[in-house]
């Protein structure tokens, strides 16, 4: 596995204040996500743009197309850029010459705990629940992929996990 997904990018997308945001109706959200992902954009990027739209464009303005398309383009670029921040690059290593590990390092274990802690909070918005589903799946994928990984891969993932923990904590603080 050359990349291990740590899906904190969505949390970084939420850096804009969402306290006054109103979720669009399910039909509008579903239509946007369908059109966006249908254009082959990653689901997390689409969700990130949707969250920014909900925080900044009222449903009334959206229905009247009373918004700045340039802002949406800018948000899309930001979301694409931040989508990669939650990824951990794992170098390819010849497993024959490598020691096999039996557990993730402390930074990745901390990341797993942070994701679980946030995703089990009772007051999560529907948007965050959707993000948590993806994060939890990423955590499960990483944990299940440990078997047979060379030690160098796990060691390299530690730096990415450390960055992901910091980004996740910053995003949580911004949303409180």
mmCIF file of N, CA and C in Angstrom, residues 92-166:
data_model
loop_
_atom_site.group_PDB
_atom_site.id
_atom_site.type_symbol
_atom_site.label_atom_id
_atom_site.label_comp_id
_atom_site.label_asym_id
_atom_site.label_seq_id
_atom_site.Cartn_x
_atom_site.Cartn_y
_atom_site.Cartn_z
ATOM 1 N N UNK A 92 7.647 3.020 -0.741
ATOM 2 C CA UNK A 92 7.680 1.602 -1.102
ATOM 3 C C UNK A 92 9.003 1.021 -0.622
ATOM 4 N N UNK A 93 8.912 -0.072 0.082
ATOM 5 C CA UNK A 93 10.093 -0.720 0.654
ATOM 6 C C UNK A 93 10.015 -2.194 0.303
ATOM 7 N N UNK A 94 11.140 -2.767 -0.030
ATOM 8 C CA UNK A 94 11.180 -4.190 -0.325
ATOM 9 C C UNK A 94 10.936 -4.973 0.961
ATOM 10 N N UNK A 95 9.790 -5.656 1.079
ATOM 11 C CA UNK A 95 9.478 -6.343 2.322
ATOM 12 C C UNK A 95 10.433 -7.482 2.659
ATOM 13 N N UNK A 96 11.134 -7.996 1.681
ATOM 14 C CA UNK A 96 12.061 -9.094 1.944
ATOM 15 C C UNK A 96 13.205 -8.628 2.845
ATOM 16 N N UNK A 97 13.628 -7.372 2.664
ATOM 17 C CA UNK A 97 14.754 -6.839 3.433
ATOM 18 C C UNK A 97 14.311 -6.091 4.688
ATOM 19 N N UNK A 98 13.047 -6.145 5.027
ATOM 20 C CA UNK A 98 12.531 -5.320 6.113
ATOM 21 C C UNK A 98 11.984 -6.158 7.250
ATOM 22 N N UNK A 99 12.106 -5.585 8.430
ATOM 23 C CA UNK A 99 11.493 -6.187 9.616
ATOM 24 C C UNK A 99 9.982 -5.933 9.540
ATOM 25 N N UNK A 100 9.190 -6.920 9.885
ATOM 26 C CA UNK A 100 7.737 -6.754 9.895
ATOM 27 C C UNK A 100 7.323 -6.293 11.286
ATOM 28 N N UNK A 101 6.393 -5.331 11.328
ATOM 29 C CA UNK A 101 5.981 -4.755 12.609
ATOM 30 C C UNK A 101 4.676 -5.370 13.090
ATOM 31 N N UNK A 102 4.425 -5.198 14.370
ATOM 32 C CA UNK A 102 3.201 -5.762 14.937
ATOM 33 C C UNK A 102 2.266 -4.701 15.498
ATOM 34 N N UNK A 103 2.701 -3.433 15.538
ATOM 35 C CA UNK A 103 1.786 -2.384 16.002
ATOM 36 C C UNK A 103 2.184 -1.044 15.405
ATOM 37 N N UNK A 104 1.206 -0.158 15.287
ATOM 38 C CA UNK A 104 1.463 1.198 14.828
ATOM 39 C C UNK A 104 2.220 1.939 15.913
ATOM 40 N N UNK A 105 2.927 2.991 15.526
ATOM 41 C CA UNK A 105 3.667 3.811 16.477
ATOM 42 C C UNK A 105 2.735 4.698 17.295
ATOM 43 N N UNK A 106 3.287 5.422 18.266
ATOM 44 C CA UNK A 106 2.474 6.229 19.174
ATOM 45 C C UNK A 106 1.706 7.354 18.483
ATOM 46 N N UNK A 107 2.270 7.974 17.448
ATOM 47 C CA UNK A 107 1.567 9.070 16.768
ATOM 48 C C UNK A 107 0.327 8.551 16.042
ATOM 49 N N UNK A 108 0.453 7.417 15.366
ATOM 50 C CA UNK A 108 -0.704 6.860 14.655
ATOM 51 C C UNK A 108 -1.754 6.355 15.639
ATOM 52 N N UNK A 109 -1.320 5.751 16.741
ATOM 53 C CA UNK A 109 -2.293 5.313 17.750
ATOM 54 C C UNK A 109 -3.027 6.515 18.343
ATOM 55 N N UNK A 110 -2.303 7.624 18.548
ATOM 56 C CA UNK A 110 -2.944 8.849 19.038
ATOM 57 C C UNK A 110 -3.961 9.347 18.023
ATOM 58 N N UNK A 111 -3.587 9.305 16.738
ATOM 59 C CA UNK A 111 -4.520 9.725 15.690
ATOM 60 C C UNK A 111 -5.786 8.871 15.714
ATOM 61 N N UNK A 112 -5.624 7.565 15.814
ATOM 62 C CA UNK A 112 -6.787 6.677 15.862
ATOM 63 C C UNK A 112 -7.690 7.054 17.038
ATOM 64 N N UNK A 113 -7.080 7.302 18.200
ATOM 65 C CA UNK A 113 -7.851 7.667 19.395
ATOM 66 C C UNK A 113 -8.559 9.008 19.216
ATOM 67 N N UNK A 114 -7.877 9.984 18.593
ATOM 68 C CA UNK A 114 -8.481 11.305 18.365
ATOM 69 C C UNK A 114 -9.701 11.183 17.447
ATOM 70 N N UNK A 115 -9.559 10.421 16.370
ATOM 71 C CA UNK A 115 -10.681 10.244 15.440
ATOM 72 C C UNK A 115 -11.850 9.579 16.161
ATOM 73 N N UNK A 116 -11.570 8.490 16.880
ATOM 74 C CA UNK A 116 -12.644 7.802 17.608
ATOM 75 C C UNK A 116 -13.302 8.729 18.630
ATOM 76 N N UNK A 117 -12.482 9.516 19.334
ATOM 77 C CA UNK A 117 -13.019 10.432 20.338
ATOM 78 C C UNK A 117 -13.944 11.470 19.737
ATOM 79 N N UNK A 118 -13.524 12.061 18.634
ATOM 80 C CA UNK A 118 -14.345 13.088 18.009
ATOM 81 C C UNK A 118 -15.605 12.474 17.409
ATOM 82 N N UNK A 119 -15.439 11.354 16.765
ATOM 83 C CA UNK A 119 -16.563 10.752 16.049
ATOM 84 C C UNK A 119 -17.598 10.120 16.972
ATOM 85 N N UNK A 120 -17.302 9.987 18.236
ATOM 86 C CA UNK A 120 -18.299 9.452 19.169
ATOM 87 C C UNK A 120 -18.935 10.548 20.017
ATOM 88 N N UNK A 121 -18.593 11.820 19.735
ATOM 89 C CA UNK A 121 -19.239 12.910 20.458
ATOM 90 C C UNK A 121 -20.717 12.948 20.087
ATOM 91 N N UNK A 122 -21.600 13.157 21.068
ATOM 92 C CA UNK A 122 -23.034 13.093 20.803
ATOM 93 C C UNK A 122 -23.587 14.275 20.010
ATOM 94 N N UNK A 123 -22.893 15.402 19.949
ATOM 95 C CA UNK A 123 -23.460 16.594 19.321
ATOM 96 C C UNK A 123 -22.891 16.881 17.929
ATOM 97 N N UNK A 124 -22.488 15.872 17.197
ATOM 98 C CA UNK A 124 -21.950 16.075 15.856
ATOM 99 C C UNK A 124 -23.055 16.469 14.888
ATOM 100 N N UNK A 125 -22.732 17.407 13.990
ATOM 101 C CA UNK A 125 -23.681 17.772 12.940
ATOM 102 C C UNK A 125 -23.750 16.622 11.927
ATOM 103 N N UNK A 126 -24.747 16.679 11.074
ATOM 104 C CA UNK A 126 -24.877 15.649 10.039
ATOM 105 C C UNK A 126 -23.660 15.662 9.117
ATOM 106 N N UNK A 127 -23.125 16.860 8.845
ATOM 107 C CA UNK A 127 -21.942 16.966 7.990
ATOM 108 C C UNK A 127 -20.761 16.255 8.627
ATOM 109 N N UNK A 128 -20.588 16.477 9.916
ATOM 110 C CA UNK A 128 -19.462 15.860 10.601
ATOM 111 C C UNK A 128 -19.650 14.352 10.716
ATOM 112 N N UNK A 129 -20.898 13.904 10.866
ATOM 113 C CA UNK A 129 -21.141 12.459 10.909
ATOM 114 C C UNK A 129 -20.699 11.812 9.601
ATOM 115 N N UNK A 130 -20.980 12.489 8.490
ATOM 116 C CA UNK A 130 -20.563 11.959 7.187
ATOM 117 C C UNK A 130 -19.040 11.907 7.106
ATOM 118 N N UNK A 131 -18.385 12.952 7.587
ATOM 119 C CA UNK A 131 -16.925 12.955 7.606
ATOM 120 C C UNK A 131 -16.377 11.873 8.503
ATOM 121 N N UNK A 132 -17.032 11.689 9.644
ATOM 122 C CA UNK A 132 -16.573 10.670 10.591
ATOM 123 C C UNK A 132 -16.673 9.271 10.004
ATOM 124 N N UNK A 133 -17.701 9.028 9.219
ATOM 125 C CA UNK A 133 -17.801 7.717 8.577
ATOM 126 C C UNK A 133 -16.551 7.454 7.738
ATOM 127 N N UNK A 134 -16.123 8.474 6.999
ATOM 128 C CA UNK A 134 -14.934 8.326 6.155
ATOM 129 C C UNK A 134 -13.678 8.187 7.007
ATOM 130 N N UNK A 135 -13.567 9.005 8.064
ATOM 131 C CA UNK A 135 -12.383 8.919 8.929
ATOM 132 C C UNK A 135 -12.292 7.557 9.597
ATOM 133 N N UNK A 136 -13.427 7.081 10.104
ATOM 134 C CA UNK A 136 -13.423 5.786 10.787
ATOM 135 C C UNK A 136 -13.049 4.672 9.810
ATOM 136 N N UNK A 137 -13.521 4.793 8.571
ATOM 137 C CA UNK A 137 -13.155 3.803 7.562
ATOM 138 C C UNK A 137 -11.650 3.870 7.283
ATOM 139 N N UNK A 138 -11.097 5.095 7.238
ATOM 140 C CA UNK A 138 -9.658 5.247 7.037
ATOM 141 C C UNK A 138 -8.856 4.630 8.172
ATOM 142 N N UNK A 139 -9.319 4.848 9.407
ATOM 143 C CA UNK A 139 -8.654 4.260 10.577
ATOM 144 C C UNK A 139 -8.716 2.735 10.489
ATOM 145 N N UNK A 140 -9.891 2.209 10.165
ATOM 146 C CA UNK A 140 -10.043 0.752 10.059
ATOM 147 C C UNK A 140 -9.133 0.189 8.967
ATOM 148 N N UNK A 141 -9.035 0.909 7.845
ATOM 149 C CA UNK A 141 -8.174 0.463 6.752
ATOM 150 C C UNK A 141 -6.717 0.435 7.188
ATOM 151 N N UNK A 142 -6.299 1.510 7.859
ATOM 152 C CA UNK A 142 -4.906 1.538 8.324
ATOM 153 C C UNK A 142 -4.637 0.412 9.308
ATOM 154 N N UNK A 143 -5.549 0.224 10.246
ATOM 155 C CA UNK A 143 -5.317 -0.803 11.262
ATOM 156 C C UNK A 143 -5.308 -2.200 10.657
ATOM 157 N N UNK A 144 -6.167 -2.437 9.685
ATOM 158 C CA UNK A 144 -6.212 -3.773 9.088
ATOM 159 C C UNK A 144 -5.049 -4.006 8.126
ATOM 160 N N UNK A 145 -4.420 -2.929 7.646
ATOM 161 C CA UNK A 145 -3.319 -3.088 6.690
ATOM 162 C C UNK A 145 -1.973 -3.286 7.369
ATOM 163 N N UNK A 146 -1.934 -3.217 8.686
ATOM 164 C CA UNK A 146 -0.667 -3.307 9.409
ATOM 165 C C UNK A 146 0.036 -4.636 9.181
ATOM 166 N N UNK A 147 -0.714 -5.694 9.122
ATOM 167 C CA UNK A 147 -0.123 -7.020 9.000
ATOM 168 C C UNK A 147 0.756 -7.098 7.756
ATOM 169 N N UNK A 148 2.019 -7.385 7.972
ATOM 170 C CA UNK A 148 2.935 -7.567 6.859
ATOM 171 C C UNK A 148 3.602 -6.301 6.353
ATOM 172 N N UNK A 149 3.276 -5.141 6.926
ATOM 173 C CA UNK A 149 3.939 -3.919 6.484
ATOM 174 C C UNK A 149 5.366 -3.882 7.011
ATOM 175 N N UNK A 150 6.277 -3.411 6.184
ATOM 176 C CA UNK A 150 7.650 -3.281 6.672
ATOM 177 C C UNK A 150 7.754 -2.169 7.717
ATOM 178 N N UNK A 151 8.702 -2.309 8.618
ATOM 179 C CA UNK A 151 8.890 -1.333 9.695
ATOM 180 C C UNK A 151 9.128 0.067 9.140
ATOM 181 N N UNK A 152 9.838 0.175 8.025
ATOM 182 C CA UNK A 152 10.123 1.485 7.443
ATOM 183 C C UNK A 152 8.843 2.207 7.041
ATOM 184 N N UNK A 153 7.867 1.472 6.551
ATOM 185 C CA UNK A 153 6.599 2.071 6.156
ATOM 186 C C UNK A 153 5.870 2.625 7.369
ATOM 187 N N UNK A 154 5.824 1.853 8.428
ATOM 188 C CA UNK A 154 5.138 2.290 9.644
ATOM 189 C C UNK A 154 5.861 3.486 10.251
ATOM 190 N N UNK A 155 7.182 3.458 10.235
ATOM 191 C CA UNK A 155 7.964 4.581 10.760
ATOM 192 C C UNK A 155 7.701 5.839 9.940
ATOM 193 N N UNK A 156 7.668 5.707 8.626
ATOM 194 C CA UNK A 156 7.397 6.858 7.763
ATOM 195 C C UNK A 156 5.993 7.398 7.999
ATOM 196 N N UNK A 157 5.054 6.539 8.303
ATOM 197 C CA UNK A 157 3.678 6.974 8.546
ATOM 198 C C UNK A 157 3.564 7.805 9.818
ATOM 199 N N UNK A 158 4.477 7.628 10.756
ATOM 200 C CA UNK A 158 4.421 8.361 12.028
ATOM 201 C C UNK A 158 4.417 9.874 11.826
ATOM 202 N N UNK A 159 5.251 10.377 10.910
ATOM 203 C CA UNK A 159 5.280 11.822 10.660
ATOM 204 C C UNK A 159 3.938 12.304 10.128
ATOM 205 N N UNK A 160 3.362 11.545 9.203
ATOM 206 C CA UNK A 160 2.053 11.911 8.672
ATOM 207 C C UNK A 160 0.978 11.862 9.737
ATOM 208 N N UNK A 161 1.049 10.868 10.605
ATOM 209 C CA UNK A 161 0.064 10.762 11.685
ATOM 210 C C UNK A 161 0.191 11.933 12.650
ATOM 211 N N UNK A 162 1.429 12.345 12.927
ATOM 212 C CA UNK A 162 1.647 13.480 13.832
ATOM 213 C C UNK A 162 1.027 14.743 13.244
ATOM 214 N N UNK A 163 1.254 14.990 11.957
ATOM 215 C CA UNK A 163 0.664 16.151 11.291
ATOM 216 C C UNK A 163 -0.854 16.065 11.285
ATOM 217 N N UNK A 164 -1.374 14.867 11.067
ATOM 218 C CA UNK A 164 -2.824 14.677 11.038
ATOM 219 C C UNK A 164 -3.442 14.944 12.405
ATOM 220 N N UNK A 165 -2.774 14.528 13.479
ATOM 221 C CA UNK A 165 -3.273 14.785 14.837
ATOM 222 C C UNK A 165 -3.332 16.286 15.082
ATOM 223 N N UNK A 166 -2.267 17.001 14.711
ATOM 224 C CA UNK A 166 -2.237 18.450 14.906
ATOM 225 C C UNK A 166 -3.346 19.131 14.115
#
